[in-house]
Coordinates of C-alpha atoms and ligand atoms in Angstrom, one line a residue:
Chain A
M30 CA 0.0 -0.1 0.1
S31 CA 1.1 3.5 -0.7
L32 CA 2.5 5.8 2.0
L33 CA 0.2 8.6 0.8
S34 CA -2.7 7.9 -1.4
V35 CA -4.7 10.6 -2.5
S36 CA -7.8 10.3 -4.8
G37 CA -10.5 12.8 -5.8
L38 CA -9.0 15.5 -3.8
A39 CA -10.8 18.9 -3.8
V40 CA -10.1 22.0 -1.8
S41 CA -12.8 24.8 -1.4
T42 CA -13.9 27.7 0.4
H43 CA -16.8 27.8 2.7
D44 CA -18.8 29.9 -0.1
G45 CA -18.4 26.9 -2.5
R46 CA -15.4 28.3 -4.6
A47 CA -13.0 25.1 -5.8
L48 CA -9.5 26.1 -5.5
V49 CA -8.5 22.6 -6.3
S50 CA -10.3 19.6 -7.5
G51 CA -10.3 16.3 -9.0
L52 CA -6.5 15.5 -7.9
S53 CA -5.4 12.1 -7.4
F54 CA -1.7 10.7 -6.8
A55 CA 0.1 8.4 -4.8
V56 CA 3.6 8.2 -2.9
P57 CA 4.9 4.6 -2.3
R58 CA 7.2 4.4 0.7
G59 CA 10.6 5.8 -0.2
G60 CA 9.0 7.1 -3.8
R61 CA 9.2 10.5 -5.1
L62 CA 6.8 12.8 -6.6
S63 CA 6.7 16.1 -7.8
L64 CA 3.7 18.8 -7.9
I65 CA 4.2 21.4 -10.7
G66 CA 2.3 24.3 -11.7
E67 CA 2.3 27.9 -11.9
S68 CA 1.8 30.5 -9.0
G69 CA -1.8 30.0 -7.7
S70 CA -2.6 26.5 -9.1
G71 CA -3.3 24.9 -5.9
K72 CA 0.1 23.4 -5.0
S73 CA 0.5 24.6 -1.6
L74 CA -3.0 23.7 -0.7
T75 CA -2.7 20.3 -1.9
A76 CA 0.6 20.0 0.3
L77 CA -1.5 21.4 3.3
A78 CA -4.5 19.4 2.5
V79 CA -2.9 15.8 2.5
T80 CA -1.6 16.5 6.3
G81 CA -4.9 18.3 7.5
L82 CA -3.5 21.5 7.7
L83 CA -5.6 23.6 5.7
P84 CA -5.9 27.5 7.0
P85 CA -9.6 28.1 8.5
G86 CA -12.3 29.0 6.2
L87 CA -11.0 26.2 3.8
A88 CA -12.3 22.5 3.4
A89 CA -11.1 19.6 1.7
T90 CA -13.4 16.8 0.1
G91 CA -12.2 13.2 -1.5
T92 CA -10.0 10.6 0.3
V93 CA -6.4 11.3 1.6
L94 CA -4.6 8.1 3.3
L95 CA -1.2 8.9 5.2
D96 CA 0.3 5.4 6.0
G97 CA -3.5 4.1 6.1
T98 CA -4.8 6.7 8.0
P99 CA -7.5 9.0 6.7
V100 CA -6.6 12.3 6.9
I101 CA -9.9 14.2 5.7
G102 CA -12.5 14.5 8.3
A103 CA -10.0 13.3 11.1
T104 CA -9.6 14.8 14.6
D105 CA -6.7 16.7 15.2
R106 CA -6.1 14.0 17.9
T107 CA -5.7 11.5 15.3
L108 CA -3.6 13.4 12.9
D109 CA -1.3 14.5 15.9
R110 CA -0.2 10.7 16.1
V111 CA 0.4 10.6 12.4
R112 CA 1.9 14.0 11.8
G113 CA 5.6 14.2 12.4
R114 CA 5.8 10.5 12.4
V115 CA 4.6 10.0 9.0
A116 CA 4.8 13.4 7.3
A117 CA 6.8 16.6 7.9
V118 CA 6.8 19.7 5.8
V119 CA 9.5 22.2 4.6
F120 CA 7.7 25.6 3.8
Q121 CA 8.4 28.0 0.8
E122 CA 9.4 31.2 2.8
P123 CA 12.6 30.3 5.0
S124 CA 11.6 33.7 6.9
T125 CA 8.4 32.7 8.1
A126 CA 9.0 29.3 8.6
L127 CA 11.1 29.8 11.8
D128 CA 9.9 31.1 15.1
P129 CA 11.6 34.9 15.1
L130 CA 12.0 34.8 19.0
M131 CA 13.4 31.3 19.5
R132 CA 16.8 30.2 19.0
L133 CA 17.4 27.8 16.2
G134 CA 19.1 25.5 18.2
K135 CA 15.8 25.2 20.5
Q136 CA 13.3 25.0 17.6
I137 CA 15.3 22.0 16.2
A138 CA 15.3 20.3 20.1
E139 CA 11.7 20.5 20.0
P140 CA 10.9 17.8 17.6
L141 CA 13.6 15.7 18.5
R142 CA 12.5 15.8 22.2
R143 CA 8.9 14.8 21.3
H144 CA 9.6 12.2 18.6
R145 CA 12.9 10.6 19.8
G146 CA 12.3 11.2 23.7
L147 CA 15.7 12.7 23.9
R148 CA 16.7 15.0 27.2
G149 CA 19.6 16.9 28.5
A150 CA 23.1 16.0 27.2
A151 CA 21.6 13.5 24.6
L152 CA 19.4 16.3 23.1
R153 CA 21.9 18.9 22.8
S154 CA 24.3 16.3 21.0
A155 CA 21.3 15.4 18.8
V156 CA 20.9 19.0 17.9
L157 CA 24.4 19.4 16.9
E158 CA 24.0 16.3 14.8
A159 CA 21.1 17.4 13.2
L160 CA 22.8 20.7 12.4
D161 CA 25.8 18.9 11.2
E162 CA 23.8 16.8 8.8
V163 CA 22.5 19.5 7.3
A164 CA 26.1 21.2 7.1
L165 CA 25.3 23.9 9.6
P166 CA 28.0 24.9 12.1
A167 CA 27.2 24.4 15.6
R168 CA 27.1 28.1 16.7
V169 CA 23.7 28.4 14.5
A170 CA 22.3 26.7 17.3
R171 CA 22.3 29.7 19.7
A172 CA 21.7 32.1 16.8
Y173 CA 17.9 33.6 15.9
P174 CA 16.7 33.4 12.4
H175 CA 17.5 36.7 11.8
E176 CA 21.3 36.1 12.4
V177 CA 21.7 33.7 9.7
S178 CA 21.0 33.7 6.0
G179 CA 18.0 32.7 4.0
G180 CA 20.0 29.4 2.9
Q181 CA 20.9 28.8 6.5
R182 CA 17.5 29.0 7.6
Q183 CA 16.0 26.8 5.2
R184 CA 18.7 24.0 5.9
A185 CA 17.6 24.6 9.6
A186 CA 14.0 24.2 8.5
I187 CA 15.1 20.8 7.1
A188 CA 16.6 19.9 9.9
M189 CA 13.5 20.4 12.0
A190 CA 11.7 18.5 9.6
L191 CA 13.9 15.5 9.7
A192 CA 14.3 15.6 13.5
C193 CA 10.9 13.6 13.5
R194 CA 12.4 11.4 11.1
P195 CA 9.3 11.2 9.0
A196 CA 8.7 8.7 6.3
L197 CA 7.7 11.1 4.2
L198 CA 9.0 14.8 3.8
I199 CA 7.0 17.4 1.8
A200 CA 8.7 20.4 0.7
D201 CA 6.7 22.9 -0.7
E202 CA 8.9 25.3 -3.1
P203 CA 11.8 24.8 -0.6
T204 CA 14.3 26.8 -2.7
T205 CA 12.1 29.4 -4.5
A206 CA 13.1 32.1 -2.1
L207 CA 16.8 31.5 -2.3
D208 CA 19.1 32.8 -5.0
V209 CA 20.4 30.3 -7.6
T210 CA 23.5 29.0 -6.1
V211 CA 22.2 28.5 -2.5
Q212 CA 19.4 26.7 -4.5
A213 CA 21.5 24.0 -5.8
D214 CA 23.2 23.4 -2.7
V215 CA 20.1 23.2 -0.6
L216 CA 18.3 21.3 -3.3
A217 CA 21.3 18.5 -3.2
L218 CA 21.2 18.5 0.5
L219 CA 17.7 17.7 0.3
D220 CA 18.0 15.0 -2.4
R221 CA 20.8 13.4 -0.3
L222 CA 19.1 13.3 2.9
V223 CA 15.9 12.0 1.7
A224 CA 17.8 9.2 -0.2
A225 CA 20.0 8.7 3.2
H226 CA 17.1 7.9 5.5
D227 CA 14.9 6.2 2.9
M228 CA 12.0 8.9 2.9
A229 CA 9.7 9.3 0.4
L230 CA 9.4 12.9 -1.2
L231 CA 6.5 15.0 -2.0
F232 CA 8.0 17.8 -3.9
V233 CA 6.3 21.2 -5.0
S234 CA 7.8 23.5 -7.6
H235 CA 6.8 25.9 -10.2
D236 CA 10.4 25.0 -12.0
L237 CA 10.9 22.0 -14.4
A238 CA 14.5 22.4 -14.1
V239 CA 14.3 22.0 -10.0
V240 CA 12.0 19.4 -10.5
A241 CA 14.2 17.4 -12.9
K242 CA 17.1 17.5 -10.2
V243 CA 14.7 15.5 -7.6
T244 CA 12.0 13.6 -8.8
D245 CA 11.1 11.3 -11.7
E246 CA 7.0 11.1 -11.3
V247 CA 5.2 14.2 -11.9
V248 CA 1.9 15.8 -11.6
V249 CA 1.0 19.0 -13.2
L250 CA -1.3 21.3 -11.9
S251 CA -3.4 24.3 -13.3
G252 CA -5.7 26.4 -12.1
G253 CA -6.3 23.8 -9.4
R254 CA -6.7 20.6 -11.9
P255 CA -4.5 18.3 -12.7
V256 CA -3.8 18.5 -16.7
Q257 CA -1.1 15.8 -16.6
S258 CA 0.9 13.4 -14.6
G259 CA 3.3 10.4 -15.2
P260 CA 7.1 10.3 -15.3
L261 CA 8.8 13.3 -16.0
R262 CA 10.5 12.2 -19.3
T263 CA 7.1 11.1 -20.8
V264 CA 5.8 14.8 -19.7
L265 CA 8.6 16.3 -21.4
A266 CA 8.7 14.4 -24.3
N267 CA 5.0 14.8 -25.0
P268 CA 3.5 17.6 -23.3
G269 CA -0.1 16.9 -23.6
D270 CA -1.9 20.0 -23.1
D271 CA -1.0 23.7 -23.7
Y272 CA -0.2 24.3 -19.8
T273 CA 2.6 21.9 -20.0
R274 CA 4.0 22.7 -23.4
S275 CA 4.4 26.5 -22.3
L276 CA 5.9 25.0 -19.0
V277 CA 8.4 23.0 -21.1
A278 CA 9.5 25.7 -23.3
S279 CA 10.0 28.0 -20.7
A280 CA 12.6 25.2 -19.0
R281 CA 14.1 24.7 -22.1
R282 CA 14.7 28.7 -23.0
L283 CA 15.8 29.1 -19.5
D284 CA 18.0 26.2 -20.1
A285 CA 19.5 27.7 -23.0
A286 CA 19.8 30.9 -21.6
L287 CA 21.7 29.9 -18.7
D288 CA 23.3 26.8 -20.4
L289 CA 23.4 24.9 -17.5
G290 CA 25.8 21.8 -18.5
G291 CA 24.8 18.8 -16.8
V292 CA 21.9 20.0 -14.8
S293 CA 19.2 17.7 -15.2
Chain B
M10 CA 22.9 49.6 24.4
R11 CA 20.8 53.1 24.4
R12 CA 17.7 50.8 24.8
R13 CA 19.3 49.0 28.3
V14 CA 19.9 52.8 29.5
F15 CA 15.8 53.0 28.9
L16 CA 15.2 50.2 30.7
V17 CA 17.4 50.8 33.7
A18 CA 15.7 54.4 33.5
G19 CA 12.0 53.0 33.5
I20 CA 13.0 50.5 36.5
V21 CA 14.5 53.5 38.3
L22 CA 11.3 55.7 38.0
V23 CA 8.9 52.9 38.8
L24 CA 10.7 51.7 41.7
L25 CA 10.7 55.1 42.9
V26 CA 7.0 55.1 43.0
V27 CA 6.3 51.5 44.5
T28 CA 9.0 52.6 47.2
V29 CA 6.8 55.6 47.9
A30 CA 3.4 53.5 47.9
L31 CA 5.1 51.1 50.3
V32 CA 6.5 53.3 52.6
S33 CA 3.1 55.0 52.9
L34 CA 1.6 51.8 54.1
F35 CA 3.9 52.1 57.2
W36 CA 4.6 55.5 57.6
T37 CA 3.5 59.1 56.6
P38 CA 4.6 62.5 58.0
F39 CA 0.8 63.0 59.3
P40 CA -2.1 60.8 59.6
A41 CA -4.3 60.8 56.7
A42 CA -6.9 62.4 58.1
D43 CA -5.1 65.0 60.1
T44 CA -6.3 68.7 59.4
T45 CA -4.1 70.4 62.1
G46 CA -2.1 72.5 59.5
G47 CA -3.1 76.1 58.4
R48 CA -5.1 76.1 55.2
L49 CA -3.0 76.6 52.1
E50 CA 0.5 76.9 53.7
G51 CA 3.3 76.9 51.4
P52 CA 6.4 74.6 51.4
G53 CA 8.0 74.8 55.1
A54 CA 10.1 72.9 57.6
H55 CA 6.6 71.5 59.4
H56 CA 4.9 70.6 56.2
L57 CA 7.6 70.1 53.5
L58 CA 5.2 70.6 50.7
G59 CA 2.8 72.4 52.3
T60 CA -1.1 71.9 52.9
D61 CA -4.2 71.7 51.1
K62 CA -7.1 74.0 51.6
L63 CA -8.5 71.7 54.4
G64 CA -5.4 72.1 56.1
R65 CA -4.3 68.5 55.5
D66 CA -0.5 67.6 54.9
L67 CA 0.4 67.8 50.6
L68 CA 3.4 65.0 51.2
T69 CA 1.1 62.6 53.4
R70 CA -1.7 62.9 50.5
L71 CA 0.9 62.5 47.7
M72 CA 2.3 59.2 49.3
I73 CA -1.2 57.8 49.8
G74 CA -1.8 58.6 46.1
A75 CA 1.2 56.7 45.3
R76 CA -0.1 53.6 46.7
I77 CA -3.7 54.2 44.6
A78 CA -2.0 55.1 41.6
M79 CA -0.1 51.9 41.5
A80 CA -3.2 49.8 42.8
V81 CA -5.3 51.2 40.1
G82 CA -2.6 50.9 37.5
A83 CA -1.5 47.6 38.7
G84 CA -4.9 46.0 39.2
A85 CA -6.4 47.2 36.1
V86 CA -3.9 46.1 33.7
A87 CA -3.8 42.6 35.5
L88 CA -7.5 41.9 35.1
G89 CA -7.3 43.4 31.8
A90 CA -4.4 41.6 30.4
L91 CA -6.1 38.3 32.0
L92 CA -9.5 38.7 31.1
G93 CA -8.6 40.3 27.9
G94 CA -5.6 37.9 27.0
L95 CA -7.9 34.8 27.3
A96 CA -10.8 36.2 25.3
G97 CA -8.8 37.3 22.6
L98 CA -6.7 34.1 22.3
L99 CA -10.3 32.0 22.6
A100 CA -11.2 34.5 19.6
A101 CA -8.1 33.4 17.9
F102 CA -8.5 30.1 17.9
A103 CA -12.6 29.8 17.9
N104 CA -14.4 28.8 14.7
R105 CA -15.8 31.5 12.4
W106 CA -19.0 31.6 14.1
L107 CA -18.1 32.3 17.8
D108 CA -14.9 34.5 16.3
D109 CA -17.4 36.7 14.8
T110 CA -19.6 36.9 18.0
L111 CA -16.8 37.8 20.0
A112 CA -15.5 40.2 17.9
A113 CA -19.0 42.2 17.7
L114 CA -19.0 41.7 21.2
L115 CA -15.7 43.4 21.6
D116 CA -16.4 46.3 19.3
I117 CA -19.7 47.0 21.5
L118 CA -17.6 46.7 24.6
I119 CA -15.2 49.0 23.4
A120 CA -17.7 51.6 22.3
F121 CA -19.5 51.4 25.5
P122 CA -18.4 54.1 27.3
T123 CA -16.2 53.7 30.5
L124 CA -17.9 56.1 32.5
L125 CA -21.3 54.5 32.1
L126 CA -19.5 51.0 32.7
A127 CA -17.8 52.4 36.1
M128 CA -21.7 53.6 37.0
L129 CA -22.9 50.2 36.5
V130 CA -19.9 48.7 38.5
V131 CA -20.2 51.3 41.3
A132 CA -23.8 50.6 41.5
A133 CA -23.5 47.0 42.1
R134 CA -20.7 47.2 44.3
G135 CA -20.3 50.8 46.0
A136 CA -17.8 53.3 45.3
S137 CA -14.3 51.8 46.3
L138 CA -10.8 51.6 44.9
G139 CA -12.0 48.1 44.3
S140 CA -14.8 49.3 42.0
A141 CA -12.6 51.5 40.0
I142 CA -9.9 48.7 39.4
V143 CA -12.7 46.6 38.1
A144 CA -14.6 49.2 36.1
I145 CA -11.2 50.2 34.4
G146 CA -9.8 46.8 34.2
L147 CA -13.0 45.7 32.4
A148 CA -12.8 48.6 29.9
M149 CA -9.2 47.7 29.4
A150 CA -9.8 44.1 28.6
A151 CA -11.9 44.6 25.6
I152 CA -9.2 46.5 24.2
V153 CA -6.4 43.9 25.1
A154 CA -8.9 41.5 23.9
R155 CA -8.9 42.9 20.3
L156 CA -5.3 43.4 20.3
T157 CA -4.5 39.9 21.3
R158 CA -7.1 38.4 19.0
V159 CA -5.6 40.0 15.6
L160 CA -1.8 39.3 17.1
A161 CA -2.4 35.9 18.0
K162 CA -4.2 35.2 14.6
R163 CA -1.2 36.8 12.9
V164 CA 1.1 34.2 14.4
L165 CA -1.5 31.3 14.1
A166 CA -1.4 31.9 10.3
M167 CA 2.6 31.9 10.3
D168 CA 4.7 28.6 8.8
Y169 CA 6.4 27.9 11.9
V170 CA 3.0 27.3 13.4
T171 CA 2.0 24.9 10.9
A172 CA 5.6 23.2 10.9
A173 CA 5.2 22.7 14.5
R174 CA 1.9 21.1 14.1
T175 CA 2.7 18.8 11.6
S176 CA 5.3 17.5 14.0
G177 CA 2.6 17.0 16.6
L178 CA 2.9 19.7 18.6
S179 CA -0.5 20.2 20.7
W180 CA -2.4 23.4 20.7
P181 CA -1.6 24.2 24.6
R182 CA 2.2 23.9 23.8
I183 CA 1.8 25.7 20.7
V184 CA 0.5 28.9 22.6
T185 CA 3.2 28.6 25.0
A186 CA 6.0 28.2 22.8
H187 CA 5.0 30.2 19.8
V188 CA 2.0 32.6 20.3
L189 CA 2.5 33.9 23.7
P190 CA 6.2 35.2 23.2
N191 CA 5.5 36.6 19.7
I192 CA 2.6 38.7 20.7
W193 CA 4.3 39.7 24.1
P194 CA 6.6 42.5 22.9
T195 CA 3.6 44.4 21.1
L196 CA 1.3 43.8 23.8
V197 CA 3.6 44.7 26.7
V198 CA 4.0 48.3 25.1
N199 CA 0.2 48.4 24.7
L200 CA -0.2 47.2 28.2
A201 CA 2.1 49.9 29.9
L202 CA 0.1 52.6 27.5
Q203 CA -3.2 51.3 29.1
F204 CA -1.3 51.6 32.8
G205 CA -1.1 55.4 32.3
L206 CA -4.4 55.6 30.9
A207 CA -5.9 53.5 33.9
V208 CA -4.2 55.8 36.6
L209 CA -6.0 58.9 34.6
A210 CA -9.2 57.3 34.4
E211 CA -9.1 57.1 37.9
A212 CA -8.8 60.5 38.5
S213 CA -11.9 61.2 36.2
L214 CA -13.9 58.6 38.1
S215 CA -12.7 60.1 41.5
Y216 CA -13.6 63.7 40.3
L217 CA -17.4 62.4 40.0
G218 CA -17.6 60.5 43.3
L219 CA -17.2 57.1 41.6
G220 CA -13.6 56.4 43.1
P221 CA -12.3 55.6 46.3
P222 CA -13.5 57.8 49.0
P223 CA -11.7 60.3 51.0
P224 CA -9.3 61.1 52.7
N225 CA -7.6 58.7 50.3
A226 CA -6.9 60.5 47.2
S227 CA -5.4 59.6 44.1
W228 CA -3.0 62.1 42.3
G229 CA -5.6 62.7 39.9
R230 CA -8.2 63.9 42.5
L231 CA -5.6 66.0 44.1
L232 CA -4.8 67.7 40.5
Q233 CA -8.4 68.4 40.2
E234 CA -8.9 69.7 43.9
A235 CA -5.8 71.9 43.4
Q236 CA -7.2 73.5 40.2
S237 CA -8.9 76.5 42.0
T238 CA -6.2 77.3 43.8
V239 CA -3.4 77.1 41.5
L240 CA -2.3 80.4 41.4
T241 CA -2.1 80.9 45.4
A242 CA -0.4 77.3 46.2
P243 CA 1.0 76.2 43.0
V244 CA 3.1 73.1 44.5
G245 CA -0.3 71.4 45.2
A246 CA -1.0 71.2 41.5
I247 CA 2.4 70.7 40.2
A248 CA 3.6 68.0 42.7
P249 CA 0.7 65.5 41.9
G250 CA 1.2 66.2 38.1
V251 CA 5.0 65.2 38.0
L252 CA 4.4 62.4 40.1
L253 CA 1.9 61.4 37.4
V254 CA 4.3 61.8 34.7
V255 CA 7.1 60.5 36.4
L256 CA 4.8 57.1 36.8
V257 CA 3.6 56.8 33.4
V258 CA 7.1 57.8 31.6
G259 CA 8.7 55.1 33.9
V260 CA 6.3 52.5 32.9
N261 CA 6.2 53.3 29.2
L262 CA 10.1 53.3 29.5
L263 CA 9.8 49.9 31.3
A264 CA 7.8 48.3 28.6
D265 CA 10.1 49.5 25.9
G266 CA 13.0 48.1 27.7
L267 CA 11.2 44.8 28.3
R268 CA 10.1 44.5 24.4
D269 CA 13.5 44.8 23.5
V270 CA 14.7 42.1 25.8
A271 CA 11.7 39.8 24.5
D272 CA 12.5 40.7 20.9
P273 CA 16.0 39.8 19.5
T274 CA 15.3 41.0 16.1
R275 CA 15.0 44.6 17.9
R276 CA 18.1 44.6 19.3
R277 CA 20.7 45.2 16.7
H278 CA 19.0 48.2 14.8
R279 CA 17.9 51.4 16.8
Ligands
ATP8 N1 -7.1 31.0 2.9 C1 -7.4 30.8 1.3 N2 -8.8 31.7 1.4 C2 -9.2 31.6 0.0 N3 -8.4 31.1 -1.3 C3 -6.8 31.0 -0.8 C4 -6.7 30.4 0.4 N4 -5.3 30.4 0.3 C5 -5.1 30.2 -1.3 N5 -6.2 30.6 -1.8 C6 -6.2 30.4 -3.2 O1 -6.4 29.4 -3.7 C7 -5.5 29.1 -4.7 C8 -4.0 28.4 -4.7 O2 -3.4 28.8 -3.8 P1 -1.7 27.9 -3.3 O3 -1.4 28.9 -2.4 O4 -2.0 26.4 -3.4 O5 -1.2 28.2 -4.8 P2 0.3 27.8 -5.2 O6 0.2 26.6 -6.3 O7 1.0 27.2 -4.2 O8 1.0 29.1 -5.8 P3 2.6 29.6 -5.3 O9 3.4 29.0 -6.4 O10 2.5 31.2 -5.9 O11 2.8 29.1 -3.8 C9 -4.7 30.4 -4.9 O12 -5.6 31.3 -6.2 C10 -5.2 31.4 -3.8 O13 -5.5 32.5 -4.0
MG9 MG1 3.0 27.7 -2.8

């Protein structure tokens, strides 16, 4: 059975406007899938809906099974047991993904304490290990988010998400807010860690070039609906609809312009 | 660094008033009801700051006034922060329906004249220091609740709260770990402002006979009593005014300092 299976997912506002509809996909244990689509196509809402974290005022229908647990309609109590252990999220905007008033070490310690039951010296060394894993120096533990760079913040956010040792990592445009060189580093790190821990990955992006670096399977969203899905190669080779075609064309143009040798 | 100076200055000024208030509990130059002095005496060796028109020692009255100012300020802020904070948090977490109801209720309460509220409280409990604190505290609670609601909602919409929830952190823990620390810097500055307003509000309540009964007069009341004789006995008006300013400025400096301590993002700049 798939680790995450979504069928007929729809997200709508209370006054009945559909923001996402008719979405189905599955991520097997250790598998990887990307949601790709333009800004406003419903990627973030999908990522939130599969963990039952939609903002107030939005509701999901359809079926989402996270490690066999139905997410839609489940209580927070039920979901608290699934979240963290099964799925953790890395967000788009590193400046809001971390509590500005809490030292980074403390923020990373929190999930470690809860999920691995670590205390005292063991907890401290686990925090340092977690920082080391995402290639951050130990002194970052004592820093506040505004005292480190955007790339370092995103690494800290990844460390927090991984601290729970989730079976599925959901990364919502984790590199969009970063500049290009940092982007490549963070992406490579994510790729390496997901592989090292045998995690599954649900990756969200609007950028084909970025998606190509981390996943094989894609679902293309446009205006809240899936317009194409399947292996990235197939989608690239025969973009079945206008939107995907334009996406592929713009990625090609960018590729040509940057002449990024050996990227994809 | 300059901010640290503000914090220390705030602590000194507030401590000054607190000390005077505490001392007045055990010792004042004259008993509170003593009217043996001459009327409207100027400052002198016997009555350091002079007397009022009933022959009461001004220094004694000012010391007792410090007690009342501190009690009203601290009491009303404590009541307002507790009630308002809880109501605001409740609204921030509530479903749409309850949130809308609470928001409407708060708007009505804020529009409701504090004076009318005070009269209702006095009608129910009689005029006393406690009634003044309750009335001012209730009015303040509505304002604090509205602020808390907005601030808490903003924090709850942040990705770090969502991230905390994905990692299974319970709501009470989210409130203590993320919500309260993040709304505190803004809230504390607002509470300091409310402290000053509470002390002034008590003055107008006293003036209307809705405050603590004589001879225990607040600084506000002393100010108003001295109004008619300000030209013949200026000290009677200046002294309580200066003390009010000292307390209000001190509390605001203290709050600014506390905010900077609580918010590391502010420490670098400024
Ligand atoms: N809380 C909300 N209430 C109402 N509409 C919303 C809400 N959140 C998002 N939407 C709408 O839903 C649509 C999809 O939003 P979503 O955030 O999922 O887009 P996205 O694909 O992640 O875009 P981006 O690439 O810009 O992050 C947008 O049109 C957005 O305006
Ligand atoms: Mg998004």
